[in-house]
């Protein structure tokens, strides 16, 4: 009875983690793609640059959801020993922590990407500076999802 | 499937100290280093004004990074150029070597990204102290309020954590996803696309983001 409690909590929190983790990146990447379309309509000659900026921005925005997928897969496919309430709550909270932590960062990283795609269309000459500020902005806004992943990994690997 | 989190390690004792070695990480890193050194030697011998094939392939990369670094640091001094470009090339090769069957990415082990993150941090702060002087450097931690000093300090340490874990999470996560999904579809049809996305595309972008962020941290320290 106790062993299956741990297995149950594993699967429950894996689903929670990836489900919540998919929210943020979906919204954020949508923003970026929408602004890329607007940017191309303003400045068709920069379509190549805008595409490059959009792909880079979307890849960086994807990162918190990749973290959530990693934690989900670790939850599903690794077997956890122990029994009892401590391991149960650690597994559930690991999934919830990473899942909820990926929401805000996914959305938040979408804003600099979207603004960057439109900014290139307004001022194509400084595309390097725009890419730089976009990457810095996205990197700093992703910090909290990285903290969430660190906490989730600690929760998963401290219970052996 | 149960061996997802495990790493092959050798333990041995030298002079009374016990040393643990992560075998695959180190061997793969050496292979990539040897490859880069051989390519550099070949290019060094055959560099010419009229480019040959290999030179033609690499010149846009070198020029692109030159312009990027010149724009960011706003100086013609090429002091950090070698560091950032070498970091990008090495991490790029580290991330995509997973495509070759039997090879594992060295960046899959937390030690590699963490090591380069700490290296970038030390270089940035050392350069900052050299350019600004120790007193001005320390005074910056007290901006804008006296009370903010611990928060500024934590912010600096958080930069190491974020830059390293971003690279580690992306590459390790990608490899775990490839492993699990390939196992689930019995290695039919899907794995090459997964490798293309997680290995080539994601690996390139994360290497670029890592090198760019290291450059940005150096710039923040060096340019007041």
Short mmCIF file of C-alpha atoms in Angstrom, two decimals:
data_model
loop_
_atom_site.label_atom_id
_atom_site.label_comp_id
_atom_site.label_asym_id
_atom_site.label_seq_id
_atom_site.Cartn_x
_atom_site.Cartn_y
_atom_site.Cartn_z
CA UNK A 1 0.00 0.00 0.00
CA UNK A 2 2.81 2.39 0.86
CA UNK A 3 4.87 1.70 -2.24
CA UNK A 4 2.00 2.37 -4.55
CA UNK A 5 1.40 5.68 -2.76
CA UNK A 6 4.77 6.89 -3.98
CA UNK A 7 4.11 5.66 -7.49
CA UNK A 8 0.73 7.38 -7.48
CA UNK A 9 2.23 10.66 -6.40
CA UNK A 10 4.92 10.35 -9.07
CA UNK A 11 2.47 10.10 -11.91
CA UNK A 12 0.16 12.73 -10.49
CA UNK A 13 2.87 15.30 -10.16
CA UNK A 14 4.37 14.46 -13.55
CA UNK A 15 1.10 15.33 -15.21
CA UNK A 16 0.69 18.47 -13.13
CA UNK A 17 4.21 19.59 -13.96
CA UNK A 18 4.00 19.31 -17.72
CA UNK A 19 0.43 20.52 -17.87
CA UNK A 20 1.23 23.75 -16.08
CA UNK A 21 4.57 24.03 -17.83
CA UNK A 22 2.98 24.10 -21.27
CA UNK A 23 0.91 27.20 -20.53
CA UNK A 24 3.57 29.86 -20.40
CA UNK A 25 5.62 28.91 -23.44
CA UNK A 26 2.52 28.63 -25.58
CA UNK A 27 1.43 32.18 -24.79
CA UNK A 28 4.90 33.64 -24.98
CA UNK A 29 5.85 32.09 -28.28
CA UNK A 30 2.54 33.15 -29.75
CA UNK A 31 3.30 36.77 -28.89
CA UNK A 32 6.65 36.51 -30.61
CA UNK A 33 5.23 34.97 -33.77
CA UNK A 34 2.47 37.56 -33.95
CA UNK A 35 4.90 40.42 -33.65
CA UNK A 36 7.15 38.84 -36.24
CA UNK A 37 4.27 38.83 -38.68
CA UNK A 38 3.60 42.50 -37.93
CA UNK A 39 7.26 43.30 -38.37
CA UNK A 40 7.46 41.63 -41.74
CA UNK A 41 4.41 43.54 -42.91
CA UNK A 42 6.13 46.83 -42.03
CA UNK A 43 9.48 45.95 -43.56
CA UNK A 44 9.38 43.04 -46.02
CA UNK A 45 13.05 43.39 -46.85
CA UNK A 46 14.07 42.31 -43.35
CA UNK A 47 12.11 39.06 -43.46
CA UNK A 48 15.26 36.95 -43.03
CA UNK A 49 16.50 38.91 -40.02
CA UNK A 50 13.06 38.92 -38.43
CA UNK A 51 12.77 35.18 -38.92
CA UNK A 52 16.14 34.65 -37.25
CA UNK A 53 15.20 36.87 -34.33
CA UNK A 54 11.84 35.13 -33.96
CA UNK A 55 13.40 31.68 -33.89
CA UNK A 56 16.04 32.66 -31.36
CA UNK A 57 13.48 34.38 -29.16
CA UNK A 58 11.12 31.43 -29.33
CA UNK A 59 13.90 28.97 -28.52
CA UNK A 60 14.87 30.92 -25.43
CA UNK A 61 11.22 31.25 -24.38
CA UNK A 62 10.86 27.48 -24.77
CA UNK A 63 13.49 26.81 -22.13
CA UNK A 64 11.26 26.84 -19.00
CA UNK A 65 8.93 24.33 -20.66
CA UNK A 66 11.88 22.11 -21.52
CA UNK A 67 12.80 22.23 -17.84
CA UNK A 68 9.23 21.21 -16.96
CA UNK A 69 9.41 18.34 -19.46
CA UNK A 70 12.67 17.16 -17.92
CA UNK A 71 11.20 17.14 -14.42
CA UNK A 72 8.11 15.28 -15.70
CA UNK A 73 10.20 12.63 -17.40
CA UNK A 74 12.38 12.23 -14.33
CA UNK A 75 9.20 11.78 -12.31
CA UNK A 76 7.67 9.19 -14.62
CA UNK A 77 10.65 7.05 -15.44
CA UNK A 78 12.73 6.96 -12.32
CA UNK A 79 11.73 4.73 -9.45
CA UNK A 80 11.72 6.38 -6.08
CA UNK A 81 12.33 4.48 -2.89
CA UNK A 82 10.88 5.25 0.44
CA UNK A 83 7.39 5.36 1.66
CA UNK A 84 5.38 7.71 3.71
CA UNK A 85 4.21 11.22 3.68
CA UNK A 86 7.57 12.94 3.29
CA UNK A 87 8.45 11.37 -0.02
CA UNK A 88 4.86 11.70 -1.18
CA UNK A 89 4.77 15.42 -0.55
CA UNK A 90 8.25 15.97 -1.95
CA UNK A 91 7.34 14.32 -5.24
CA UNK A 92 4.08 16.19 -5.59
CA UNK A 93 5.58 19.52 -4.72
CA UNK A 94 8.52 19.02 -7.09
CA UNK A 95 6.16 18.68 -10.01
CA UNK A 96 3.97 21.56 -8.94
CA UNK A 97 6.98 23.78 -8.28
CA UNK A 98 8.45 23.38 -11.73
CA UNK A 99 5.11 23.51 -13.48
CA UNK A 100 3.94 26.71 -11.84
CA UNK A 101 7.41 28.19 -12.10
CA UNK A 102 7.42 27.81 -15.86
CA UNK A 103 4.19 29.74 -16.38
CA UNK A 104 5.24 33.27 -15.62
CA UNK A 105 8.65 33.01 -17.20
CA UNK A 106 7.26 31.64 -20.43
CA UNK A 107 4.84 34.52 -20.75
CA UNK A 108 7.38 37.09 -19.58
CA UNK A 109 10.06 36.01 -22.04
CA UNK A 110 7.58 36.47 -24.84
CA UNK A 111 7.46 40.25 -24.40
CA UNK A 112 11.09 41.06 -25.23
CA UNK A 113 11.00 38.68 -28.18
CA UNK A 114 7.86 40.28 -29.54
CA UNK A 115 9.20 43.79 -29.10
CA UNK A 116 12.49 42.81 -30.71
CA UNK A 117 10.80 41.53 -33.86
CA UNK A 118 8.87 44.76 -34.23
CA UNK A 119 11.88 46.90 -33.37
CA UNK A 120 13.94 45.38 -36.16
CA UNK A 121 11.29 46.39 -38.64
CA UNK A 122 11.45 49.98 -37.41
CA UNK A 123 15.23 50.25 -37.31
CA UNK A 124 16.95 47.47 -39.21
CA UNK A 125 20.39 48.96 -38.88
CA UNK A 126 20.83 48.19 -35.19
CA UNK A 127 19.65 44.61 -35.28
CA UNK A 128 22.72 43.47 -33.31
CA UNK A 129 21.91 45.76 -30.42
CA UNK A 130 18.29 44.67 -30.49
CA UNK A 131 19.24 41.01 -30.38
CA UNK A 132 21.58 41.68 -27.51
CA UNK A 133 19.01 43.47 -25.41
CA UNK A 134 16.42 40.82 -26.20
CA UNK A 135 18.71 38.04 -25.04
CA UNK A 136 19.71 39.85 -21.88
CA UNK A 137 16.09 40.64 -21.07
CA UNK A 138 14.97 37.09 -21.67
CA UNK A 139 17.87 35.65 -19.71
CA UNK A 140 17.13 37.76 -16.65
CA UNK A 141 13.39 37.08 -16.79
CA UNK A 142 14.07 33.35 -16.98
CA UNK A 143 15.96 33.38 -13.69
CA UNK A 144 13.01 32.44 -11.53
CA UNK A 145 12.20 29.39 -13.64
CA UNK A 146 15.80 28.31 -13.19
CA UNK A 147 15.41 28.67 -9.44
CA UNK A 148 12.23 26.57 -9.70
CA UNK A 149 14.13 23.88 -11.57
CA UNK A 150 16.91 23.86 -8.99
CA UNK A 151 14.40 23.44 -6.18
CA UNK A 152 12.55 20.70 -8.06
CA UNK A 153 15.80 18.82 -8.72
CA UNK A 154 16.80 19.11 -5.08
CA UNK A 155 13.39 17.79 -4.03
CA UNK A 156 13.64 14.87 -6.45
CA UNK A 157 17.17 13.84 -5.66
CA UNK A 158 17.29 14.39 -1.95
CA UNK A 159 14.78 11.60 -1.47
CA UNK A 160 16.71 8.60 -2.72
CA UNK B 1 14.90 3.18 -18.43
CA UNK B 2 16.01 3.05 -14.85
CA UNK B 3 19.46 4.28 -15.76
CA UNK B 4 18.44 7.78 -16.80
CA UNK B 5 20.06 9.67 -13.95
CA UNK B 6 23.21 7.58 -13.67
CA UNK B 7 26.71 8.64 -14.68
CA UNK B 8 29.66 6.32 -15.20
CA UNK B 9 32.37 7.25 -12.75
CA UNK B 10 35.81 6.01 -11.84
CA UNK B 11 37.03 6.47 -8.30
CA UNK B 12 40.68 6.26 -7.46
CA UNK B 13 43.08 7.39 -4.77
CA UNK B 14 46.14 9.51 -5.38
CA UNK B 15 48.41 10.46 -2.52
CA UNK B 16 45.64 9.84 -0.06
CA UNK B 17 43.07 12.03 -1.87
CA UNK B 18 40.13 10.24 -3.40
CA UNK B 19 39.32 11.48 -6.89
CA UNK B 20 36.11 10.86 -8.82
CA UNK B 21 36.17 11.10 -12.58
CA UNK B 22 33.12 11.29 -14.82
CA UNK B 23 34.43 9.15 -17.62
CA UNK B 24 32.27 9.98 -20.61
CA UNK B 25 32.30 13.72 -19.99
CA UNK B 26 36.07 13.91 -19.85
CA UNK B 27 36.69 11.63 -22.81
CA UNK B 28 34.21 13.52 -24.99
CA UNK B 29 35.68 16.87 -23.97
CA UNK B 30 39.15 15.65 -24.88
CA UNK B 31 37.94 14.40 -28.24
CA UNK B 32 36.39 17.77 -29.04
CA UNK B 33 39.49 19.62 -27.90
CA UNK B 34 41.72 17.38 -30.03
CA UNK B 35 39.44 17.93 -33.03
CA UNK B 36 39.55 21.70 -32.60
CA UNK B 37 43.32 21.71 -32.22
CA UNK B 38 43.82 19.62 -35.34
CA UNK B 39 41.51 21.86 -37.37
CA UNK B 40 43.31 24.94 -36.09
CA UNK B 41 46.69 23.52 -37.05
CA UNK B 42 45.45 22.71 -40.53
CA UNK B 43 44.00 26.17 -40.97
CA UNK B 44 47.10 27.85 -39.60
CA UNK B 45 49.28 26.16 -42.17
CA UNK B 46 47.02 26.86 -45.13
CA UNK B 47 45.65 30.31 -44.38
CA UNK B 48 45.85 32.56 -47.40
CA UNK B 49 44.35 35.73 -48.80
CA UNK B 50 42.30 33.79 -51.30
CA UNK B 51 40.31 31.51 -49.06
CA UNK B 52 40.19 27.77 -49.52
CA UNK B 53 37.13 25.71 -48.64
CA UNK B 54 37.55 25.34 -44.88
CA UNK B 55 38.59 28.96 -44.49
CA UNK B 56 35.56 30.06 -46.48
CA UNK B 57 33.32 28.13 -44.16
CA UNK B 58 34.70 29.67 -41.00
CA UNK B 59 35.30 33.27 -42.09
CA UNK B 60 31.64 34.38 -41.78
CA UNK B 61 31.56 32.95 -38.28
CA UNK B 62 34.72 34.77 -37.25
CA UNK B 63 33.61 38.03 -38.83
CA UNK B 64 30.15 37.74 -37.33
CA UNK B 65 31.55 37.34 -33.83
CA UNK B 66 34.05 40.11 -34.42
CA UNK B 67 31.26 42.54 -35.28
CA UNK B 68 29.10 41.34 -32.41
CA UNK B 69 31.86 41.81 -29.86
CA UNK B 70 32.93 45.15 -31.30
CA UNK B 71 29.33 46.37 -31.11
CA UNK B 72 28.86 45.15 -27.57
CA UNK B 73 32.09 46.26 -26.00
CA UNK B 74 32.23 49.37 -28.19
CA UNK B 75 35.98 49.13 -28.49
CA UNK B 76 38.44 47.92 -31.07
CA UNK B 77 40.50 46.19 -28.43
CA UNK B 78 40.38 42.48 -29.21
CA UNK B 79 41.16 41.32 -25.72
CA UNK B 80 38.03 39.26 -25.15
CA UNK B 81 37.55 38.20 -28.71
CA UNK B 82 39.39 34.89 -28.46
CA UNK B 83 37.60 33.94 -25.25
CA UNK B 84 34.07 34.49 -26.50
CA UNK B 85 34.56 32.96 -29.93
CA UNK B 86 36.38 29.93 -28.54
CA UNK B 87 33.67 29.49 -25.93
CA UNK B 88 31.00 29.53 -28.62
CA UNK B 89 32.81 27.13 -30.95
CA UNK B 90 33.63 24.69 -28.17
CA UNK B 91 30.14 24.71 -26.65
CA UNK B 92 28.56 24.44 -30.10
CA UNK B 93 30.56 21.30 -30.85
CA UNK B 94 29.86 19.96 -27.35
CA UNK B 95 26.12 20.33 -27.86
CA UNK B 96 25.88 18.77 -31.29
CA UNK B 97 28.22 15.84 -30.80
CA UNK B 98 25.28 13.85 -29.42
CA UNK B 99 24.17 13.21 -32.98
CA UNK B 100 27.01 10.76 -33.53
CA UNK B 101 25.90 7.37 -32.24
CA UNK B 102 27.74 6.36 -29.13
CA UNK B 103 28.84 9.89 -28.29
CA UNK B 104 27.40 11.86 -25.40
CA UNK B 105 27.41 15.60 -24.97
CA UNK B 106 29.87 16.78 -22.32
CA UNK B 107 27.47 19.57 -21.47
CA UNK B 108 25.01 16.95 -20.27
CA UNK B 109 27.04 16.74 -17.07
CA UNK B 110 26.45 19.70 -14.78
CA UNK B 111 30.18 20.08 -14.23
CA UNK B 112 30.87 21.38 -17.73
CA UNK B 113 28.41 24.30 -17.88
CA UNK B 114 29.03 25.15 -14.24
CA UNK B 115 32.76 25.21 -14.86
CA UNK B 116 32.45 27.61 -17.76
CA UNK B 117 29.93 29.71 -15.89
CA UNK B 118 32.30 30.14 -12.95
CA UNK B 119 35.15 30.86 -15.37
CA UNK B 120 33.12 33.59 -17.06
CA UNK B 121 32.16 35.06 -13.70
CA UNK B 122 35.77 35.17 -12.48
CA UNK B 123 36.99 36.70 -15.74
CA UNK B 124 34.26 39.34 -15.68
CA UNK B 125 34.89 40.39 -12.11
CA UNK B 126 38.65 40.30 -12.42
CA UNK B 127 38.47 42.50 -15.51
CA UNK B 128 36.09 44.80 -13.68
CA UNK B 129 38.47 45.19 -10.76
CA UNK B 130 41.38 45.83 -13.08
CA UNK B 131 39.58 48.49 -15.07
CA UNK B 132 37.77 50.25 -12.27
CA UNK B 133 40.01 49.68 -9.29
CA UNK B 134 39.07 47.76 -6.19
CA UNK B 135 37.41 50.64 -4.33
CA UNK B 136 35.07 51.67 -7.12
CA UNK B 137 34.22 48.04 -7.78
CA UNK B 138 33.24 47.47 -4.15
CA UNK B 139 31.29 50.71 -3.99
CA UNK B 140 29.07 49.50 -6.80
CA UNK B 141 27.61 46.85 -4.59
CA UNK B 142 26.18 49.60 -2.40
CA UNK B 143 24.23 51.18 -5.24
CA UNK B 144 21.52 52.47 -5.10
CA UNK B 145 21.01 52.03 -1.34
CA UNK B 146 23.30 50.81 1.39
CA UNK B 147 20.83 48.06 2.23
CA UNK B 148 20.91 46.62 -1.29
CA UNK B 149 24.38 45.13 -0.83
CA UNK B 150 23.29 41.55 -0.03
CA UNK B 151 20.74 41.62 -2.84
CA UNK B 152 23.36 42.77 -5.34
CA UNK B 153 25.69 40.04 -4.15
CA UNK B 154 23.01 37.39 -4.50
CA UNK B 155 22.19 38.76 -7.93
CA UNK B 156 25.76 38.25 -9.05
CA UNK B 157 25.82 34.67 -7.79
CA UNK B 158 22.44 34.03 -9.37
CA UNK B 159 23.93 34.93 -12.72
CA UNK B 160 26.29 31.95 -12.48
CA UNK B 161 23.44 29.63 -11.52
CA UNK B 162 21.17 30.87 -14.27
CA UNK B 163 23.71 30.77 -17.07
CA UNK B 164 24.96 27.29 -16.16
CA UNK B 165 21.64 25.69 -15.44
CA UNK B 166 20.09 27.07 -18.61
CA UNK B 167 22.69 25.29 -20.75
CA UNK B 168 22.66 22.16 -18.58
CA UNK B 169 18.87 21.95 -18.46
CA UNK B 170 18.43 22.39 -22.19
CA UNK B 171 21.04 19.85 -23.23
CA UNK B 172 20.38 17.23 -20.56
CA UNK B 173 16.66 17.67 -21.00
CA UNK B 174 16.96 17.29 -24.74
CA UNK B 175 18.96 14.11 -24.43
CA UNK B 176 16.54 12.61 -21.90
CA UNK B 177 13.59 13.48 -24.12
CA UNK B 178 15.29 11.91 -27.15
CA UNK B 179 16.08 8.77 -25.16
CA UNK B 180 12.58 8.34 -23.78
CA UNK B 181 10.63 9.17 -26.95
CA UNK B 182 12.87 6.94 -29.07
CA UNK B 183 12.25 4.15 -26.61
CA UNK B 184 8.49 4.73 -26.78
CA UNK B 185 8.24 4.71 -30.59
CA UNK B 186 10.73 1.82 -30.85
CA UNK B 187 13.19 4.02 -32.75
CA UNK B 188 10.94 4.43 -35.78
CA UNK B 189 10.76 7.64 -37.86
CA UNK B 190 10.78 10.15 -35.00
CA UNK B 191 14.37 10.17 -33.60
CA UNK B 192 16.10 12.06 -36.47
CA UNK B 193 13.68 14.95 -36.09
CA UNK B 194 14.18 14.99 -32.35
CA UNK B 195 17.93 15.03 -32.83
CA UNK B 196 17.59 17.82 -35.37
CA UNK B 197 15.54 19.96 -33.04
CA UNK B 198 17.15 19.29 -29.67
CA UNK B 199 20.66 18.54 -30.85
CA UNK B 200 21.32 20.88 -33.74
CA UNK B 201 18.87 23.75 -33.32
CA UNK B 202 18.60 23.98 -29.56
CA UNK B 203 22.29 23.18 -29.09
CA UNK B 204 23.40 25.97 -31.41
CA UNK B 205 21.12 28.53 -29.85
CA UNK B 206 22.07 27.64 -26.29
CA UNK B 207 25.78 27.79 -27.11
CA UNK B 208 25.22 31.19 -28.67
CA UNK B 209 23.18 32.42 -25.70
CA UNK B 210 25.86 31.22 -23.27
CA UNK B 211 28.67 32.96 -25.14
CA UNK B 212 26.60 36.11 -25.60
CA UNK B 213 25.64 36.26 -21.93
CA UNK B 214 29.25 35.79 -20.85
CA UNK B 215 30.13 38.70 -23.13
CA UNK B 216 27.33 40.76 -21.63
CA UNK B 217 28.46 40.07 -18.07
CA UNK B 218 31.99 41.09 -18.98
CA UNK B 219 30.65 44.26 -20.63
CA UNK B 220 28.59 45.16 -17.58
CA UNK B 221 31.67 44.98 -15.38
CA UNK B 222 34.13 46.59 -17.75
CA UNK B 223 32.13 49.50 -19.04
CA UNK B 224 31.07 51.05 -15.72
#
